[in-house]
Coordinates of C-alpha atoms and ligand atoms in Angstrom, one line a residue:
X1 CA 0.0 0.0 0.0
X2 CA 0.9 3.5 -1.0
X3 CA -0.7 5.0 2.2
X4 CA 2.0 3.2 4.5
X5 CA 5.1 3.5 2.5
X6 CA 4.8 6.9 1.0
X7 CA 7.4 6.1 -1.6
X8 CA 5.5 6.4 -5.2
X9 CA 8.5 5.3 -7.1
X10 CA 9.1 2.2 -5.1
X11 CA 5.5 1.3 -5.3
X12 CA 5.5 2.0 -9.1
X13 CA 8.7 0.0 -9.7
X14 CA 6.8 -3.4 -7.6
X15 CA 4.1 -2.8 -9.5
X16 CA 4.8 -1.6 -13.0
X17 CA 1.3 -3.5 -15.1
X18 CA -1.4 -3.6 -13.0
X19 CA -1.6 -2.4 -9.6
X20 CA -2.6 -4.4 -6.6
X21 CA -5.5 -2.5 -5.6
X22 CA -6.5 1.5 -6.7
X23 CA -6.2 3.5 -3.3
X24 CA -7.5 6.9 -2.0
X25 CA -6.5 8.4 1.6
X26 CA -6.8 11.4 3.4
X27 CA -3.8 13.4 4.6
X28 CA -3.7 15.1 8.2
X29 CA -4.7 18.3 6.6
X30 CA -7.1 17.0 4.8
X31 CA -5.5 16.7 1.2
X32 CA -7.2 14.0 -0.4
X33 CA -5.0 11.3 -2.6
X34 CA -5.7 9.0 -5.0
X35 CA -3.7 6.5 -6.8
X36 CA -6.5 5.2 -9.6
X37 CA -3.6 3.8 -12.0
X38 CA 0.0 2.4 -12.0
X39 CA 2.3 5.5 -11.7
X40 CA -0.8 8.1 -11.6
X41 CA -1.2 10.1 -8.5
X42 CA -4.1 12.9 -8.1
X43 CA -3.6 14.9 -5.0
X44 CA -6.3 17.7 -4.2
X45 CA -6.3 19.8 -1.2
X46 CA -9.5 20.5 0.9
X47 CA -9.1 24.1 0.7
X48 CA -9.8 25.9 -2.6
X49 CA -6.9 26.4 -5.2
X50 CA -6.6 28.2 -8.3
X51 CA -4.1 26.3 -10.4
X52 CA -3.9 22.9 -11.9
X53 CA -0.6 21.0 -11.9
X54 CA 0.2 18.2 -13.9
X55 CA 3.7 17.2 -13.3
X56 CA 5.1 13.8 -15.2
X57 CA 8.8 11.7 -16.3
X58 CA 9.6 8.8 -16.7
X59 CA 8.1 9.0 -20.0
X60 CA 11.2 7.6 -21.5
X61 CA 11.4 4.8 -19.3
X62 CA 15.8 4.9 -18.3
X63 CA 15.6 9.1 -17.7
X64 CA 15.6 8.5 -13.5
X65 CA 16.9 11.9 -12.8
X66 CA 13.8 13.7 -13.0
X67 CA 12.0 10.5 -11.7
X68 CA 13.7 10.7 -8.3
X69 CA 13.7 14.5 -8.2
X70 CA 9.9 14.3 -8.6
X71 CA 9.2 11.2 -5.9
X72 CA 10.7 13.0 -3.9
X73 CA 8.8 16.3 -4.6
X74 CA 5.7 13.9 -4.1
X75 CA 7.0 12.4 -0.4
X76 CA 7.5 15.7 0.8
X77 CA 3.6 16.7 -0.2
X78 CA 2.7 13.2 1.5
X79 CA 5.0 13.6 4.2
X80 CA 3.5 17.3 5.0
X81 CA 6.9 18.8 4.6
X82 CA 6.0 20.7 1.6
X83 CA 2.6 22.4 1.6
X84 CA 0.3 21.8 -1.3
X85 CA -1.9 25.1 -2.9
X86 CA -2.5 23.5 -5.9
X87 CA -4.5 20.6 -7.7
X88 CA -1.7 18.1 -8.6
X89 CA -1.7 15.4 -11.3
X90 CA 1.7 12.9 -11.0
X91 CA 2.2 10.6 -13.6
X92 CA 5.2 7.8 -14.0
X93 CA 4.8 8.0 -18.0
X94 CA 6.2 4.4 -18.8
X95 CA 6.6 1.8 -15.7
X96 CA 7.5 -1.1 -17.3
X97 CA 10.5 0.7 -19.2
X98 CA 11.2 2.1 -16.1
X99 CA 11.9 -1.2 -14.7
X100 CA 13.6 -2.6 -17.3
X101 CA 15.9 0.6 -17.9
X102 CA 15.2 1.2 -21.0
X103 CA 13.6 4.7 -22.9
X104 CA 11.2 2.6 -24.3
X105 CA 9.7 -1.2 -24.9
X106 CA 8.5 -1.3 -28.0
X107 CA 8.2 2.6 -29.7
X108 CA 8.8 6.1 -28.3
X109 CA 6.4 7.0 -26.0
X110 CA 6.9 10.9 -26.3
X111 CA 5.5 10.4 -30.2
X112 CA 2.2 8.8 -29.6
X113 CA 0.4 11.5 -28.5
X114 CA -2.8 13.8 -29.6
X115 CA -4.2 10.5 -30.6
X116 CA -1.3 9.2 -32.7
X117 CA -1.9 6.0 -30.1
X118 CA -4.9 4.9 -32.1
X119 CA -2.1 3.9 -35.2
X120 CA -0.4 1.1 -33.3
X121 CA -1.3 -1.4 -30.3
X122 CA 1.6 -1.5 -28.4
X123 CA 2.1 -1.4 -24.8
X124 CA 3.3 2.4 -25.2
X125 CA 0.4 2.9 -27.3
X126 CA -2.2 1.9 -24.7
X127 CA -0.3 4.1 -22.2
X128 CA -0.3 7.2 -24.0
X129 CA -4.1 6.7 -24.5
X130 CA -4.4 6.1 -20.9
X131 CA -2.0 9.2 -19.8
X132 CA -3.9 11.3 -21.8
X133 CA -7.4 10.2 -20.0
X134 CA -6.1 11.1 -16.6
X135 CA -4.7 14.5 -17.9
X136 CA -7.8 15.5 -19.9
X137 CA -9.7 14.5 -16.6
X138 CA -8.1 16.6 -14.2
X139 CA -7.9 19.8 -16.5
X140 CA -11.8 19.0 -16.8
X141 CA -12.2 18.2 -13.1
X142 CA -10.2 21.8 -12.5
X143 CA -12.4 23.6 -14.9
X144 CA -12.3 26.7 -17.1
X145 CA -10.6 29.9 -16.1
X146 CA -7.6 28.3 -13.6
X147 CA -4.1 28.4 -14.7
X148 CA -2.9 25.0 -15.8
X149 CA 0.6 24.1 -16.4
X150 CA 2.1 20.3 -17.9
X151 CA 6.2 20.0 -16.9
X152 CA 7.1 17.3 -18.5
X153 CA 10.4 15.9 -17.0
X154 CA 13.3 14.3 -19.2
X155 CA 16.8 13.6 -19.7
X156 CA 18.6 13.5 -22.7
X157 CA 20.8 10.3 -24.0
X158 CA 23.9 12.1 -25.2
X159 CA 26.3 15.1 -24.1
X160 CA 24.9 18.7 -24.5
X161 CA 27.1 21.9 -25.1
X162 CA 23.9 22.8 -22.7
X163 CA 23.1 21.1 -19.9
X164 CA 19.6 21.8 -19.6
X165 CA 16.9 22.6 -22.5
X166 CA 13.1 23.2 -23.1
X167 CA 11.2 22.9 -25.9
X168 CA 8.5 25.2 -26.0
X169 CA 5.7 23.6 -27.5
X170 CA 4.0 25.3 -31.0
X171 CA 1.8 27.7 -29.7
X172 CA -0.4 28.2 -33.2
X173 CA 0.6 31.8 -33.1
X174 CA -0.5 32.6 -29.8
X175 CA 2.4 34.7 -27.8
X176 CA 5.6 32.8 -26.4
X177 CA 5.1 33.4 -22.4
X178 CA 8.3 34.8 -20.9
X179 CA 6.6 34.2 -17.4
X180 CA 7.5 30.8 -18.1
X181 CA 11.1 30.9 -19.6
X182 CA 11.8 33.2 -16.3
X183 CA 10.1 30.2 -14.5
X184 CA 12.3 27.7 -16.4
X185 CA 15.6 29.7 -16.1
X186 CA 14.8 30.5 -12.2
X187 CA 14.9 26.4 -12.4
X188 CA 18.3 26.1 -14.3
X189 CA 16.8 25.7 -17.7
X190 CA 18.5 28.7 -19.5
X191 CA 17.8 27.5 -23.1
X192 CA 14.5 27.3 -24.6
X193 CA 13.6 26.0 -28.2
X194 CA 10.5 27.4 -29.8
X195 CA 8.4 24.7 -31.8
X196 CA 7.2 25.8 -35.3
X197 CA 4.7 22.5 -35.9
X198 CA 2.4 20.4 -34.5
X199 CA 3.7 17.2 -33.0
X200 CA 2.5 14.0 -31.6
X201 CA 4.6 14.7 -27.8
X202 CA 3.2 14.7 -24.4
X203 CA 3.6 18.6 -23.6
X204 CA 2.2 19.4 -27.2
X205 CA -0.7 17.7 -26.1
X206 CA -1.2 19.5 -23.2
X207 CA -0.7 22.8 -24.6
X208 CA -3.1 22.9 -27.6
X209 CA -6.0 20.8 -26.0
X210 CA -5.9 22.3 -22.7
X211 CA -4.0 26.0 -23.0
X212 CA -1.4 24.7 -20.6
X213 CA 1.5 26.3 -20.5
X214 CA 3.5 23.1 -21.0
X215 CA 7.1 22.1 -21.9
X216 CA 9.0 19.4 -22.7
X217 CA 12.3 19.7 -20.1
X218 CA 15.5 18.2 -20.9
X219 CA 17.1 18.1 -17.3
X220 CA 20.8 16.7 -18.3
X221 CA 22.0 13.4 -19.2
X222 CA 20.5 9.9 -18.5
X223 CA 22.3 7.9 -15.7
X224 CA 20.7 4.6 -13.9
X225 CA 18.4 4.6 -10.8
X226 CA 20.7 5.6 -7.7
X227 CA 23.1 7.5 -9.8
X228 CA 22.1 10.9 -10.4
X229 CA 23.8 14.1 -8.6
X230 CA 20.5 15.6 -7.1
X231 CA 22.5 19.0 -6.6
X232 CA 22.2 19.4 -10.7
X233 CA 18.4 19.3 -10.3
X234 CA 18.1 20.9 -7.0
X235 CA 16.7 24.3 -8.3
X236 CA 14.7 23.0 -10.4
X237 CA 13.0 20.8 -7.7
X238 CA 12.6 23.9 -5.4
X239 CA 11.0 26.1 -8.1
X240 CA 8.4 23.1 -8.8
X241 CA 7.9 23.0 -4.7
X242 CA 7.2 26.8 -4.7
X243 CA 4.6 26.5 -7.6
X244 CA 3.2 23.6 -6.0
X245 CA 3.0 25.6 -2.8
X246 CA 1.8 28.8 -4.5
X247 CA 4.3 30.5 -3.4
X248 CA 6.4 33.3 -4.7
X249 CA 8.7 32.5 -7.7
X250 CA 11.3 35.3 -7.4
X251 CA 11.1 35.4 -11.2
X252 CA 11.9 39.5 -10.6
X253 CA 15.5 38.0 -9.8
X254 CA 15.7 36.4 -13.3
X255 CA 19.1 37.4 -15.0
X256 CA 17.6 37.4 -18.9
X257 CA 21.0 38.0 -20.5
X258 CA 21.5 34.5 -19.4
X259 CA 18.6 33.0 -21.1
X260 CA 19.2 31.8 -25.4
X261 CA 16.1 31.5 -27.1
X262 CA 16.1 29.3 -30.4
X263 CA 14.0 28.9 -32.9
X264 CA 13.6 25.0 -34.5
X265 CA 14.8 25.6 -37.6
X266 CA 13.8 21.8 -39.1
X267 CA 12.9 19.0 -38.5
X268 CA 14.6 15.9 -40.6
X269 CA 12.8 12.8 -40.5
X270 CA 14.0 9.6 -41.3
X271 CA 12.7 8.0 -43.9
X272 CA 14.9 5.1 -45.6
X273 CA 17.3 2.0 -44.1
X274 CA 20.1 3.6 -45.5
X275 CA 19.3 7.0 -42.9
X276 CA 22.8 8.4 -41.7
X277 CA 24.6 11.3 -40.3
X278 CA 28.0 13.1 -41.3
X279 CA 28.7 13.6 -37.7
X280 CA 30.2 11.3 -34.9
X281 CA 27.6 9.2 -33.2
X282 CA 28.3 10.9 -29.9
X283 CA 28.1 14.8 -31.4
X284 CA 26.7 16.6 -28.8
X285 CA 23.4 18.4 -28.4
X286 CA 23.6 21.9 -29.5
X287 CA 26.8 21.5 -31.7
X288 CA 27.0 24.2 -34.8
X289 CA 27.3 23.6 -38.4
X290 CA 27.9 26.5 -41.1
X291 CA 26.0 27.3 -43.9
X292 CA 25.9 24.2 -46.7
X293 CA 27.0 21.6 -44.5
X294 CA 25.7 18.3 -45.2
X295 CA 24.2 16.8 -42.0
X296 CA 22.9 13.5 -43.2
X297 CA 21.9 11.6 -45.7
X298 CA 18.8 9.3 -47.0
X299 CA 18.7 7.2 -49.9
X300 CA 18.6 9.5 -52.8
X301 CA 18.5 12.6 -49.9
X302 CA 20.9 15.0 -48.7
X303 CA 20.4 17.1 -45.9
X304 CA 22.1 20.5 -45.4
X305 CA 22.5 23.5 -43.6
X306 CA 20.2 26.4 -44.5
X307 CA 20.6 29.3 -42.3
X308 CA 23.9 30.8 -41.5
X309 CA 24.8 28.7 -39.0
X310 CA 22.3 26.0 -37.3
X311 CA 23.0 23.9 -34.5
X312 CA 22.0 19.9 -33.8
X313 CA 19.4 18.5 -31.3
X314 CA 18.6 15.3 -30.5
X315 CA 20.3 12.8 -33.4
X316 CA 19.3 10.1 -33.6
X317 CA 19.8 7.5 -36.6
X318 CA 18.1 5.1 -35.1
X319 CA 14.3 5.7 -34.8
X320 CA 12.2 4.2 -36.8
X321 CA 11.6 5.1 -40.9
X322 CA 8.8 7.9 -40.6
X323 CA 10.3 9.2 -37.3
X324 CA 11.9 12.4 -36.3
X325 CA 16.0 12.1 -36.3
X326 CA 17.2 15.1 -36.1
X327 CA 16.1 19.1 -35.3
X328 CA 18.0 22.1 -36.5
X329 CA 17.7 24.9 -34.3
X330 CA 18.8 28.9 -34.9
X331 CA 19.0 31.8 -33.0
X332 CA 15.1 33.5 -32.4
X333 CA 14.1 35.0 -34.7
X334 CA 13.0 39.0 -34.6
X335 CA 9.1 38.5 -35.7
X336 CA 8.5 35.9 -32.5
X337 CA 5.4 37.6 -30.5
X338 CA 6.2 37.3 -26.9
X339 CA 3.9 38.4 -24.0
Ligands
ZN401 ZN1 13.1 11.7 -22.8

């Protein structure tokens, strides 16, 4: 039982397919928890709130970083050491990756949603369907006219000229919020990546059928369970405690001349067996390439540099034919709307 261990993760990890029993209990103060799901958490204070939460990771299955730094976040709400002023959705995106240490079983998880579950009948396909009930019925529950935010937690697989990135999900021309890059950067996240295109990820989802001010967070690099320097995720764990608490974000403190905004500049898919880069396999996130360089080919396809200068994200050679393998990213550019 979840009401006498407090530890989501550990219950999560003994019970990655089913659990034993759904379970709802009342803490001292009167927050009310439920646990309806593997790896889904609900917790709802007594008192009125005005915002609705929904914080998740582990949606690539191996990316514990962010896993621990949010059980944790959740033991200290059911502990009563942090105080909770919010609705709060929790969800462990892929369990039975999780315990076998891998991003994924079968497909990515992070592409399957906004309905792109109803192509396949995976494992990972049932779960996205499933994640996206449980979000659609808290924003519902929470109603119209609350602020609603979606972090959703990762690590990347490979080294990064920056530690830690967001992509900022496409926003159908409605103004890029720079509450929430000052909310990211007051966290750590100093680098933000402005989607131009719809996409089938969690914090897409989030975004354009809910308004939630949702990301995608890339918190530094994958390591297993048990071997992650909480220090490098420390302020981002006390900025998500502060929301949590509705507290005061200090976002007035936010040094901007730190922050690098990017535009995606493309988006290369892979499309043919004979898919491949021009660059080391281990070519780190956020390295440059000049004008004209080729970045990879595809069959009959070549794949070059466009802009003056555009840097890599996330390579990756080999997803499946039809999947995303690479983005292209460039400095903002000067016709962005912010608010
Ligand atoms: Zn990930």
């Amino acid at each position: 039982m979840l009401q006498d261990n407090k530890d989501l993760l550990v219950h999560t990890l003994a019970h990655p397919h089913h659990l034993p029993q759904t379970e709802t209990f009342t803490l001292a103060d009167g927050t009310k928890v439920q646990l309806p799901d593997v790896g889904v958490m609900i917790i709802e204070p007594s008192r009125p709130t005005e915002q609705d939460v929904v914080l998740s990771a582990g949606v690539h299955g191996n990316e514990t970083g962010p896993i621990e730094m949010l059980n944790e976040l959740v033991g200290a709400l059911l502990d009563g050491s942090l105080p909770l002023r919010s609705r709060l959705l929790v969800l462990l995106g892929n369990p039975p990756a999780m315990v076998a240490g891998k991003r994924e079983l079968e497909v990515n998880l992070n592409r399957l949603f906004s309905g792109a579950h109803q192509q396949g009948d995976t494992a990972e396909h049932h779960r996205a369907a499933l994640l996206e009930r449980y979000v659609r019925d808290f924003f519902e529950a929470g109603g119209e006219g609350r602020a609603r935010y979606h972090y959703d937690l990762h690590t990347a697989i490979r080294d990064s000229r920056r530690e830690k990135f967001a992509i900022y999900p496409f926003r159908h021309g409605r103004p890029w919020r720079w509450q929430q890059i000052d909310f990211l950067a007051s966290g750590g996240v100093e680098t933000i990546l402005l989607s131009h295109s719809a996409t089938t990820t969690f914090s897409y989802f989030s975004s354009n059928e809910f308004g939630a001010d949702a990301f995608t967070v890339e918190l530094g690099k994958v390591h297993p369970f048990g071997e992650n320097d909480p220090a490098r995720l420390a302020a981002m764990k006390q900025q998500l405690a502060r929301l949590l608490a509705a507290q005061p974000l200090g976002l007035e403190q936010v040094d901007r001349s730190r922050i690098t905004v990017f535009d995606v500049a493309q988006v290369i898919n892979k499309h043919s067996d004979d898919f491949a880069f021009t660059f080391a396999d281990d070519e780190a996130n956020f390295t440059p390439f000049p004008r004209g360089h080729l970045l990879a080919t595809d069959g009959g396809k070549a794949h070059y540099v466009v802009a003056e200068e555009e840097a890599i994200v996330f390579p990756n050679a080999r997803v499946a034919n039809g999947q995303r393998a690479l983005l292209t990213v460039v400095p903002v550019g000067s016709d962005q709307p912010f608010e």
